[in-house]
Amino acid sequence: MALYPLPLAMASYALGVALLLTIPLVSDSHTMAIVNLIGLAAIGAIGLNILTGYTGQVSLGHGAFMMVGAYTAAILSARYGMPFWVGLPAGGAVAAAVGTFFGIPSLRIKGLYLAIATLAAQFIIEWCINHIPWISGGVQSTIYVPTPAFLGWEINTEYRRYFMILPVFMLAYVAAQNLVRSRVGRAFIAIRDRDVAAEIIGVDVFKYKLLAFAVSSFYAGVAGALWTYYLKIANYEHFILSTSISYLAMVIIGGLGSVLGSVFGATFITLLPIVLVYVVEGIASLFGFTYFAIADFLANLRLIIFGGLIILFLAIEPEGLYRMWGNIKRYFRFWPFSY
Amino acid sequence: MAFFLDLTVNGLLIGCMYALVALGFVLIYKATSVINFAQGDLVMFGGYIAAAGLSLYHLPLWVAAPIALLLMLVLGFAVERGILRPLIGQPVVSVVMVTIGLALVFQGLAAMVWGAATINVPLPIPFQPFILWEIFISPINLVAAGLCVGFLVGFVYFFRRSRMGIAMRAVADDQQSAMSVGINVRIVFALSWAIAGLASGIGGIVWGNMLGVDTHLSLVGLKVFPAVILGGLDSVPGAILGGLIVGAVESVAAGYIDPYVGGGTKDFAPFIIMILALMIRPYGFFGREIIERV
């Protein structure tokens, strides 16, 4: 509660929760699926933002850590019959262990070098999961997972999946907000801003760098495990290098060093291809093309727009959507004066 | 023994091509401190332009290749000018992300313009391998290695002797002092990108001949990272040595390990070596020891 000291902030927080709870009342199954995808992405993006935005350590291996969580959950559920509320934290824990291991190079290197080291983590983890039959489960590295159930309720519709994802998301969000304003979070920020100075004022840089990797990959693992329960399948193709890049794009477009920004970024990047399909389809149908005729064109256009937006955002608003949101809020607070 | 030699020699020949791409990468990093994740995509783009000229428009080689190289030169120049210059002074993650964004744009653009199907780069080189002391060598590998070595030698000569090369070295060494003695740093930045584009163009042509050109060709760029980490991010001889090592390592590892694990070692072994290198000697063989330690 102390997180939102002002009555207005409390009210907006309550409003946010109320909005999240009303979504299923007003949307159809298709919309729910999109909302669920956003929720899944947001959990992963918050995790990466703790590492990259708050601690300043670039990671190109986030997808791989999600993959670890996904396969952990899948193995536990499919082979050992564990319920999903065991697989979820277990996925997070195993991913955290693996992530911390790959964070060890960060003690000696940073910046560009760390980006490349985490790139290596992405390839090494992907290769291991693909080439160890016990993990990958044989054919095409795919593990099928039984429908998760909670207290006898099969989680088999988009509405029910929403209520599987929503509590995890809210927990992840509040936990991250609390973390970053605690002693630990301030240590992260100190390391990001100037690691040498952080050490001088008594921050144990070794410990906190690894901790950032652990927390971030725990989030990634939980997100990956949720993906598995959501799709009822674990497959490495959902967590390849381009996934890692997407998550990095989410935190950058959303706003580095902002938990709410991660949610904005996740929403933006998830919605982008969907909106693009509608727009291009609409334009194409004006000229009498069918969807299949433009499918290839659309895939390429998606890449170009995605890449172009990243470049554009960094050139125009490097602080991302969160900053834009802040600008809008400020505008209304000071209206009718500009400042 | 013959098997090992065979793997090593062929690996080294491929390594020459990695060295070429790594050179482009190092050049950009040295001059502008930008780590270019789009290096592989520049190679792909070069391959596409050459392949389009030769296979789609049926131009003769002596027209298509120079056009491709010239376009790549201009492209490198344009990228620096249009996209990276506004980002000077931004944090590392932004610059990394911009080059990744650039890579995505290149991939989408190339596939949109020239289609997703694989196109060949037909070069007048025989396909049949010949045997030299029990070692199978395919002529294209030899020609590619020759081209790369030629370019590298030419570049090193330019870098050491020419006026512009000396200016480039001065900027890499210390930007402010270079500015104060009247070197135009902007031109040096642009030139670095242009030469990197040129190197990628050559890489694209020979690689396109070996593998065929489609968007997967950009994956060769990923091998650049182990190469430059091994050699040192800011060292030209390091890039060459690193490229050779990566070529040899992936070839030998693939030859001996692949039969047991069912493939994929090629893409994985260089990164293992790289992680080890990062832990033991993060600045590589020839890199400057200026990595900040905490």
XYZ file of C-alpha atoms in Angstrom:
633
model
C 0.000 0.000 0.000
C 2.856 2.273 0.719
C 3.643 1.902 -2.939
C 0.822 4.350 -3.708
C 0.786 6.932 -0.919
C -1.533 9.478 -2.527
C -5.270 8.879 -2.616
C -5.275 9.661 -6.310
C -2.558 7.099 -6.986
C -4.438 4.544 -4.916
C -7.568 5.291 -6.886
C -5.804 4.904 -10.214
C -4.338 1.628 -9.024
C -7.761 0.357 -8.006
C -9.127 1.558 -11.326
C -6.417 -0.398 -13.128
C -7.309 -3.602 -11.290
C -10.987 -3.006 -11.934
C -10.280 -2.527 -15.628
C -8.273 -5.735 -15.768
C -11.184 -7.562 -14.143
C -13.768 -6.141 -16.529
C -11.883 -7.142 -19.681
C -13.366 -10.672 -19.762
C -16.890 -9.282 -19.344
C -16.724 -7.166 -22.467
C -14.550 -9.142 -24.855
C -15.003 -12.185 -27.026
C -12.709 -15.185 -27.116
C -10.521 -13.756 -29.858
C -9.837 -10.540 -27.970
C -9.151 -12.540 -24.836
C -6.472 -14.487 -26.687
C -4.744 -11.223 -27.625
C -4.994 -9.932 -24.062
C -3.517 -13.200 -22.809
C -0.590 -12.914 -25.204
C 0.043 -9.393 -23.965
C -0.007 -10.608 -20.370
C 2.513 -13.343 -21.128
C 4.808 -10.937 -22.952
C 4.510 -8.358 -20.176
C 5.777 -10.774 -17.527
C 8.855 -11.547 -19.614
C 9.395 -7.892 -20.467
C 9.255 -6.808 -16.816
C 11.942 -9.395 -16.100
C 14.201 -8.145 -18.865
C 13.651 -4.551 -17.809
C 14.957 -5.350 -14.330
C 18.159 -6.613 -15.915
C 18.594 -4.196 -18.809
C 16.656 -1.132 -17.759
C 17.458 -1.020 -14.062
C 20.850 -2.734 -13.865
C 22.128 -1.676 -17.272
C 23.145 -5.132 -18.450
C 22.157 -5.807 -22.047
C 20.877 -9.330 -22.569
C 20.260 -11.062 -25.868
C 19.536 -14.369 -24.161
C 16.171 -13.670 -22.570
C 14.372 -16.005 -24.943
C 16.706 -18.822 -23.986
C 15.939 -18.364 -20.305
C 12.243 -18.478 -21.139
C 12.941 -21.678 -23.018
C 14.519 -23.181 -19.896
C 11.399 -22.344 -17.896
C 9.126 -23.698 -20.612
C 10.887 -27.051 -20.835
C 11.164 -27.387 -17.058
C 7.437 -26.889 -16.693
C 6.701 -29.214 -19.598
C 8.871 -32.010 -18.234
C 7.394 -31.690 -14.754
C 3.835 -31.702 -16.029
C 4.047 -34.192 -18.857
C 6.356 -36.762 -17.266
C 5.835 -36.395 -13.548
C 2.217 -35.267 -13.535
C 2.864 -32.149 -11.485
C 0.119 -29.486 -11.398
C 0.799 -26.153 -13.048
C 1.208 -24.242 -9.811
C 4.251 -26.407 -9.097
C 5.639 -26.210 -12.617
C 5.376 -22.427 -12.713
C 7.749 -21.576 -9.827
C 9.920 -24.563 -10.710
C 10.352 -23.204 -14.221
C 11.273 -19.863 -12.731
C 13.750 -21.415 -10.312
C 15.575 -23.513 -12.907
C 15.710 -20.578 -15.305
C 17.075 -18.408 -12.497
C 19.845 -20.930 -11.856
C 20.773 -21.122 -15.531
C 20.515 -17.357 -15.924
C 22.777 -16.742 -12.952
C 25.323 -19.122 -14.425
C 25.345 -17.222 -17.698
C 25.516 -13.985 -15.726
C 28.925 -14.898 -14.363
C 30.776 -13.322 -17.315
C 29.063 -10.036 -16.413
C 31.434 -9.776 -13.463
C 34.329 -9.217 -15.804
C 32.722 -7.652 -18.823
C 29.901 -5.295 -19.598
C 28.204 -3.334 -22.301
C 28.988 -4.597 -25.748
C 30.899 -7.613 -24.527
C 28.059 -8.681 -22.299
C 25.605 -8.377 -25.173
C 27.735 -10.822 -27.129
C 28.167 -13.171 -24.149
C 24.415 -13.385 -23.664
C 24.073 -13.977 -27.387
C 26.299 -17.002 -26.838
C 24.020 -18.097 -23.986
C 21.113 -18.017 -26.404
C 22.870 -20.357 -28.827
C 24.328 -22.676 -26.221
C 21.034 -23.158 -24.373
C 19.139 -23.631 -27.611
C 21.648 -26.230 -28.772
C 21.636 -28.113 -25.474
C 17.864 -28.311 -25.302
C 17.696 -29.439 -28.902
C 20.423 -32.044 -28.723
C 19.819 -33.685 -25.349
C 17.000 -36.146 -26.005
C 16.002 -36.346 -22.329
C 15.155 -32.645 -22.362
C 13.807 -32.167 -25.830
C 11.611 -35.240 -25.776
C 12.706 -36.503 -29.178
C 10.863 -35.547 -32.319
C 11.228 -31.872 -33.226
C 12.017 -31.008 -29.614
C 8.340 -30.790 -28.780
C 6.727 -31.822 -25.493
C 2.962 -31.954 -25.259
C 1.561 -30.878 -21.917
C -1.795 -31.968 -20.493
C -4.400 -29.252 -19.949
C -3.572 -27.529 -16.683
C -6.198 -27.710 -13.959
C -6.776 -25.790 -10.757
C -8.996 -27.297 -8.017
C -10.648 -29.522 -10.562
C -11.220 -26.704 -13.075
C -9.733 -27.453 -16.454
C -8.066 -24.330 -17.784
C -9.212 -24.848 -21.339
C -10.827 -21.616 -22.563
C -9.302 -18.233 -23.218
C -11.334 -16.818 -20.304
C -10.008 -19.370 -17.868
C -6.481 -18.916 -19.173
C -6.873 -15.221 -18.538
C -7.480 -15.967 -14.894
C -4.425 -18.187 -14.862
C -2.237 -15.422 -16.316
C -3.731 -12.387 -14.557
C -2.713 -13.260 -10.963
C 0.802 -14.121 -12.097
C 1.024 -10.866 -14.003
C -0.254 -8.788 -11.073
C 2.104 -10.530 -8.697
C 5.021 -10.007 -11.092
C 4.106 -6.350 -11.548
C 3.759 -5.503 -7.861
C 6.809 -7.533 -6.940
C 8.896 -5.690 -9.537
C 7.617 -2.290 -8.420
C 8.473 -3.115 -4.841
C 11.831 -4.573 -5.767
C 13.042 -1.576 -7.714
C 12.275 0.891 -4.955
C 13.835 -1.273 -2.254
C 17.469 -1.454 -1.199
C 18.093 -4.045 -3.920
C 16.554 -1.925 -6.641
C 18.549 1.120 -5.640
C 21.694 -1.004 -5.753
C 20.731 -2.070 -9.293
C 20.252 1.534 -10.361
C 23.542 2.548 -8.768
C 25.326 -0.163 -10.739
C 23.631 0.957 -13.939
C 24.519 4.595 -13.470
C 28.135 4.136 -12.402
C 29.377 0.781 -11.236
C 32.639 2.055 -9.799
C 30.861 4.690 -7.743
C 28.364 2.061 -6.605
C 31.189 -0.054 -5.280
C 32.698 2.878 -3.449
C 29.473 3.624 -1.603
C 29.358 0.023 -0.468
C 27.247 -1.820 -3.018
C 28.440 -5.387 -3.483
C 28.567 -5.191 -7.268
C 29.283 -8.915 -7.771
C 26.330 -9.962 -5.710
C 23.851 -7.519 -7.195
C 24.830 -8.136 -10.796
C 24.238 -11.843 -10.352
C 21.070 -11.122 -8.411
C 19.790 -9.042 -11.307
C 20.434 -11.957 -13.638
C 18.714 -14.326 -11.203
C 15.601 -12.165 -10.785
C 15.372 -11.412 -14.479
C 15.678 -15.031 -15.516
C 13.230 -16.077 -12.808
C 10.684 -13.829 -14.496
C 11.704 -15.245 -17.859
C 11.304 -18.789 -16.573
C 7.861 -18.082 -15.164
C 6.820 -16.443 -18.421
C 8.170 -19.400 -20.401
C 6.362 -21.876 -18.143
C 3.130 -19.914 -18.540
C 3.580 -20.046 -22.312
C 3.844 -23.801 -22.052
C 0.622 -24.103 -20.067
C -1.064 -21.617 -22.334
C -0.184 -23.409 -25.578
C -0.123 -26.889 -23.972
C 3.123 -27.474 -25.820
C 6.799 -26.707 -25.279
C 8.726 -25.999 -28.430
C 12.068 -24.255 -28.760
C 10.921 -22.304 -31.808
C 8.946 -19.963 -29.590
C 12.095 -18.838 -27.815
C 14.744 -18.303 -30.472
C 17.047 -15.327 -30.966
C 14.317 -13.252 -32.565
C 12.249 -13.739 -29.398
C 15.091 -12.327 -27.342
C 15.268 -9.418 -29.745
C 11.520 -8.825 -29.476
C 11.755 -8.624 -25.711
C 14.651 -6.205 -25.928
C 12.531 -4.151 -28.302
C 9.660 -4.218 -25.812
C 11.718 -2.775 -22.981
C 13.326 -0.178 -25.225
C 10.114 0.940 -26.888
C 8.265 0.770 -23.590
C 10.921 2.611 -21.658
C 14.133 1.389 -20.086
C 13.982 1.426 -16.313
C 10.226 1.489 -15.911
C 7.976 -1.377 -14.870
C 4.878 0.200 -16.362
C 6.891 0.905 -19.502
C 7.568 -2.824 -19.892
C 3.810 -3.405 -19.995
C 3.388 -0.647 -22.574
C 6.162 -2.141 -24.670
C 4.756 -5.655 -24.424
C 1.349 -4.366 -25.483
C 2.791 -2.412 -28.372
C 4.972 -5.189 -29.761
C 2.228 -7.797 -29.378
C -0.410 -5.635 -31.025
C 1.810 -4.410 -33.847
C 1.585 -7.481 -36.126
C -2.123 -7.898 -35.394
C -2.968 -4.316 -36.271
C -0.695 -4.527 -39.289
C -2.605 -7.527 -40.613
C -5.900 -5.644 -40.297
C -4.595 -2.532 -41.978
C -2.850 -4.259 -44.858
C -5.724 -6.659 -45.355
C -8.117 -3.747 -45.462
C -6.041 -1.898 -48.037
C -5.458 -5.058 -50.050
C -9.144 -5.914 -50.167
C -9.803 -2.463 -51.621
C -7.672 -3.528 -54.577
C -9.182 -6.991 -54.657
C -6.332 -9.104 -53.250
C -6.962 -12.038 -50.940
C -5.070 -12.645 -47.734
C -3.028 -15.499 -49.173
C -1.755 -13.378 -52.032
C -0.257 -10.898 -49.591
C 0.896 -13.261 -46.815
C 4.555 -13.125 -47.861
C 4.411 -9.410 -48.402
C 2.897 -9.005 -44.962
C 5.595 -11.071 -43.255
C 8.293 -8.931 -44.834
C 6.435 -5.709 -44.174
C 6.176 -6.723 -40.523
C 9.943 -7.095 -40.328
C 10.541 -3.744 -41.989
C 8.036 -1.887 -39.826
C 9.276 -3.603 -36.686
C 12.908 -2.757 -37.416
C 11.999 0.704 -38.611
C 10.005 1.459 -35.473
C 12.904 0.422 -33.273
C 15.204 2.781 -35.140
C 12.623 5.560 -35.128
C 11.882 5.253 -31.437
C 15.536 5.367 -30.515
C 16.088 8.403 -32.691
C 13.021 10.360 -31.576
C 12.066 9.224 -28.075
C 14.871 7.128 -26.590
C 13.004 6.927 -23.301
C 10.112 5.140 -24.911
C 6.369 5.007 -24.461
C 6.628 5.513 -20.716
C 8.088 8.941 -21.298
C 5.326 9.763 -23.773
C 2.771 8.668 -21.175
C 4.481 10.937 -18.645
C 4.348 13.822 -21.120
C 0.636 13.324 -21.603
C 0.020 13.232 -17.861
C 2.069 16.354 -17.374
C 0.212 18.129 -20.110
C -3.088 17.595 -18.343
C -1.701 18.424 -14.939
C -0.455 21.806 -16.068
C -3.237 22.575 -18.510
C -3.943 25.268 -19.612
C -0.327 26.326 -19.020
C 2.409 24.573 -20.904
C 4.707 24.377 -17.855
C 45.544 -37.532 -39.504
C 44.459 -36.954 -43.066
C 40.900 -36.388 -41.791
C 42.093 -33.820 -39.293
C 44.211 -32.034 -41.895
C 41.318 -32.072 -44.311
C 39.026 -30.475 -41.749
C 41.597 -27.919 -40.675
C 42.581 -26.783 -44.152
C 39.002 -26.452 -45.328
C 38.095 -24.736 -42.092
C 40.893 -22.236 -42.563
C 39.748 -21.527 -46.108
C 36.244 -20.783 -44.827
C 37.875 -18.848 -42.009
C 39.331 -16.396 -44.536
C 35.772 -15.439 -45.379
C 34.853 -15.012 -41.743
C 37.945 -12.846 -41.405
C 36.653 -10.628 -44.181
C 33.306 -10.084 -42.481
C 35.030 -9.657 -39.128
C 37.235 -6.988 -40.652
C 34.194 -4.945 -41.614
C 32.897 -5.319 -38.116
C 36.150 -4.332 -36.414
C 36.580 -1.372 -38.689
C 33.223 0.050 -37.665
C 33.832 -0.667 -34.018
C 37.314 0.795 -34.067
C 36.332 4.051 -35.661
C 32.850 4.666 -34.297
C 32.477 2.358 -31.246
C 29.319 0.922 -32.776
C 28.861 -2.805 -32.457
C 27.201 -3.753 -35.678
C 24.675 -6.547 -35.340
C 23.694 -5.995 -38.960
C 27.043 -7.131 -40.343
C 25.646 -10.472 -41.506
C 22.716 -8.702 -43.090
C 25.061 -6.469 -45.042
C 26.653 -9.669 -46.364
C 23.209 -10.975 -47.258
C 22.317 -7.728 -48.988
C 25.530 -7.814 -51.012
C 24.767 -11.380 -52.003
C 21.230 -10.417 -53.024
C 22.368 -7.554 -55.208
C 24.951 -9.728 -56.953
C 22.529 -12.623 -57.309
C 19.819 -10.373 -58.683
C 22.205 -8.877 -61.214
C 23.545 -12.232 -62.373
C 20.551 -14.538 -62.099
C 17.519 -12.294 -62.495
C 18.770 -9.603 -64.900
C 21.443 -11.786 -66.580
C 24.191 -9.205 -66.484
C 27.727 -10.410 -67.209
C 29.909 -10.916 -64.136
C 32.210 -7.990 -64.866
C 29.208 -5.652 -64.794
C 27.207 -7.207 -61.974
C 30.023 -7.609 -59.454
C 31.301 -4.009 -59.620
C 27.733 -2.712 -59.450
C 27.082 -4.837 -56.373
C 30.267 -3.666 -54.706
C 29.584 -0.038 -55.540
C 26.034 -0.272 -54.203
C 27.292 -1.851 -51.004
C 29.811 0.943 -50.615
C 27.035 3.494 -50.977
C 24.772 1.550 -48.647
C 27.381 1.460 -45.900
C 27.909 5.177 -46.338
C 24.180 5.881 -46.240
C 23.592 3.838 -43.110
C 26.208 5.756 -41.197
C 24.968 9.057 -42.486
C 21.262 8.497 -42.030
C 20.879 6.224 -39.056
C 23.896 6.082 -36.799
C 25.057 9.654 -36.780
C 22.020 10.921 -34.827
C 22.726 8.326 -32.160
C 26.172 9.472 -31.118
C 26.306 9.582 -27.333
C 23.373 7.240 -26.717
C 23.770 4.282 -24.333
C 25.133 0.974 -25.566
C 21.820 -0.812 -25.555
C 20.318 1.793 -27.876
C 23.103 1.486 -30.411
C 22.967 -2.313 -30.268
C 19.237 -2.186 -30.766
C 19.453 0.207 -33.697
C 21.755 -2.109 -35.594
C 19.414 -4.999 -34.780
C 16.520 -2.940 -36.110
C 18.580 -2.233 -39.182
C 19.175 -5.965 -39.629
C 15.429 -6.619 -39.538
C 14.761 -3.894 -42.081
C 17.418 -5.335 -44.406
C 15.935 -8.815 -44.145
C 12.413 -7.676 -44.822
C 13.471 -5.372 -47.638
C 15.609 -7.960 -49.408
C 12.917 -10.620 -49.266
C 10.294 -8.136 -50.402
C 12.253 -6.904 -53.395
C 13.785 -10.167 -54.578
C 11.425 -12.797 -53.197
C 11.912 -15.409 -50.521
C 13.233 -18.157 -52.805
C 16.944 -18.945 -52.795
C 18.823 -17.320 -55.700
C 22.217 -18.425 -56.968
C 25.257 -16.330 -57.594
C 26.729 -18.108 -60.629
C 30.505 -17.661 -60.744
C 32.643 -19.246 -63.466
C 34.329 -21.649 -61.041
C 34.289 -25.445 -61.425
C 32.351 -27.369 -58.806
C 34.455 -30.554 -58.836
C 36.865 -30.715 -55.860
C 40.494 -31.682 -56.443
C 42.784 -33.638 -54.173
C 45.983 -32.204 -52.785
C 47.998 -34.487 -50.484
C 44.895 -36.445 -49.511
C 42.981 -33.238 -48.812
C 39.789 -32.524 -50.712
C 39.644 -28.890 -51.735
C 36.801 -27.365 -53.683
C 37.918 -24.629 -56.072
C 35.344 -22.127 -54.816
C 36.808 -22.288 -51.325
C 40.219 -21.596 -52.748
C 39.036 -18.711 -54.911
C 37.031 -17.240 -52.046
C 39.975 -17.454 -49.700
C 42.171 -15.867 -52.379
C 39.744 -12.996 -52.873
C 39.487 -12.432 -49.150
C 43.229 -12.515 -48.640
C 43.620 -10.108 -51.558
C 41.151 -7.694 -50.038
C 42.714 -7.984 -46.598
C 46.211 -7.325 -47.925
C 44.970 -4.383 -49.953
C 43.132 -3.003 -46.978
C 46.033 -3.375 -44.582
C 48.260 -1.593 -47.110
C 45.692 1.200 -47.403
C 45.338 1.353 -43.633
C 49.083 1.626 -43.014
C 50.297 3.707 -45.943
C 47.607 5.924 -47.408
C 46.734 9.337 -46.033
C 43.132 8.338 -45.363
C 44.203 5.102 -43.722
C 46.457 6.964 -41.346
C 43.595 9.337 -40.575
C 41.413 6.337 -39.794
C 43.992 4.959 -37.431
C 44.339 8.313 -35.752
C 40.590 8.571 -35.178
C 40.498 5.048 -33.807
C 43.298 5.919 -31.451
C 41.959 9.153 -30.062
C 39.062 10.978 -31.597
C 39.653 14.347 -29.977
C 43.314 14.596 -30.842
C 42.535 13.506 -34.367
C 39.988 16.297 -34.616
C 42.411 18.832 -33.237
C 44.999 18.116 -35.896
C 42.407 18.716 -38.567
C 41.224 15.252 -39.470
C 37.629 15.194 -40.610
C 36.189 12.635 -38.236
C 32.847 12.478 -40.011
C 34.466 11.442 -43.262
C 36.422 8.781 -41.420
C 33.232 7.436 -39.835
C 31.520 7.285 -43.195
C 34.543 5.720 -44.832
C 34.690 2.990 -42.203
C 31.102 2.051 -42.928
C 31.693 2.249 -46.656
C 34.686 -0.106 -46.476
C 32.726 -2.451 -44.221
C 29.970 -2.421 -46.831
C 32.513 -3.224 -49.531
C 33.970 -6.125 -47.537
C 30.450 -7.439 -46.948
C 29.766 -7.145 -50.658
C 32.720 -9.378 -51.496
C 31.647 -11.766 -48.734
C 28.120 -11.801 -50.087
C 29.229 -12.693 -53.594
C 31.455 -15.622 -52.636
C 29.169 -16.861 -49.896
C 26.166 -16.525 -52.137
C 27.937 -18.744 -54.624
C 28.516 -21.412 -51.964
C 25.239 -21.367 -50.089
C 22.828 -19.582 -52.402
C 21.282 -16.270 -51.403
C 18.236 -16.020 -49.182
C 17.615 -14.351 -45.845
C 19.396 -17.202 -44.052
C 22.663 -15.934 -45.479
C 22.664 -13.265 -42.783
C 23.387 -16.007 -40.245
C 27.050 -15.972 -41.293
C 27.181 -12.668 -39.454
C 26.721 -14.457 -36.148
C 30.110 -16.136 -36.558
C 31.659 -12.723 -36.535
C 31.184 -12.313 -32.812
C 33.310 -15.273 -31.699
C 35.897 -14.227 -34.279
C 36.224 -10.667 -33.055
C 36.067 -11.577 -29.377
C 38.916 -14.028 -29.891
C 40.984 -11.549 -31.835
C 40.081 -8.436 -29.889
C 37.218 -6.131 -30.786
C 39.408 -3.307 -32.003
C 42.225 -5.102 -33.765
C 42.500 -5.661 -37.508
C 45.059 -8.506 -37.269
C 42.909 -9.901 -34.453
C 39.878 -10.024 -36.709
C 41.831 -11.961 -39.318
C 43.275 -14.403 -36.795
C 39.908 -14.774 -35.073
C 38.187 -15.511 -38.364
C 40.731 -18.219 -39.183
C 40.390 -19.776 -35.723
C 36.610 -19.808 -35.882
C 36.704 -21.399 -39.324
C 39.113 -24.109 -38.204
C 37.364 -24.755 -34.885
C 33.884 -25.114 -36.328
C 35.129 -27.386 -39.074
C 37.129 -29.675 -36.768
C 34.429 -29.731 -34.080
C 31.753 -30.502 -36.636
C 33.882 -33.281 -38.126
C 34.501 -35.051 -34.843
C 31.427 -34.268 -32.719
C 28.593 -34.133 -35.249
C 28.395 -37.920 -35.780
C 27.601 -38.397 -32.096
C 25.094 -35.625 -31.493
C 23.362 -35.371 -34.835
C 24.580 -32.072 -36.212
C 24.563 -28.447 -35.204
C 28.038 -28.406 -33.670
C 29.136 -25.903 -36.289
C 26.903 -23.182 -34.901
C 27.680 -23.954 -31.313
C 31.402 -24.691 -30.936
C 32.616 -21.152 -31.776
C 30.381 -19.727 -29.068
C 31.775 -22.117 -26.443
C 35.284 -21.003 -27.371
C 34.083 -17.427 -27.170
C 32.628 -17.798 -23.664
C 35.916 -19.306 -22.515
C 37.821 -16.466 -24.140
C 35.582 -13.919 -22.436
C 36.257 -15.456 -19.058
C 40.007 -15.802 -19.471
C 41.042 -12.971 -21.738
C 38.081 -10.720 -22.523
C 40.084 -8.320 -24.658
C 41.205 -11.088 -27.020
C 44.603 -11.729 -28.521
C 45.344 -8.250 -29.793
C 42.632 -6.091 -28.283
C 43.465 -3.094 -26.184
C 43.147 -3.859 -22.500
C 40.730 -1.097 -21.753
C 37.756 -3.126 -20.680
C 36.522 -1.622 -17.472
C 36.599 -4.102 -14.659
C 34.452 -3.817 -11.605
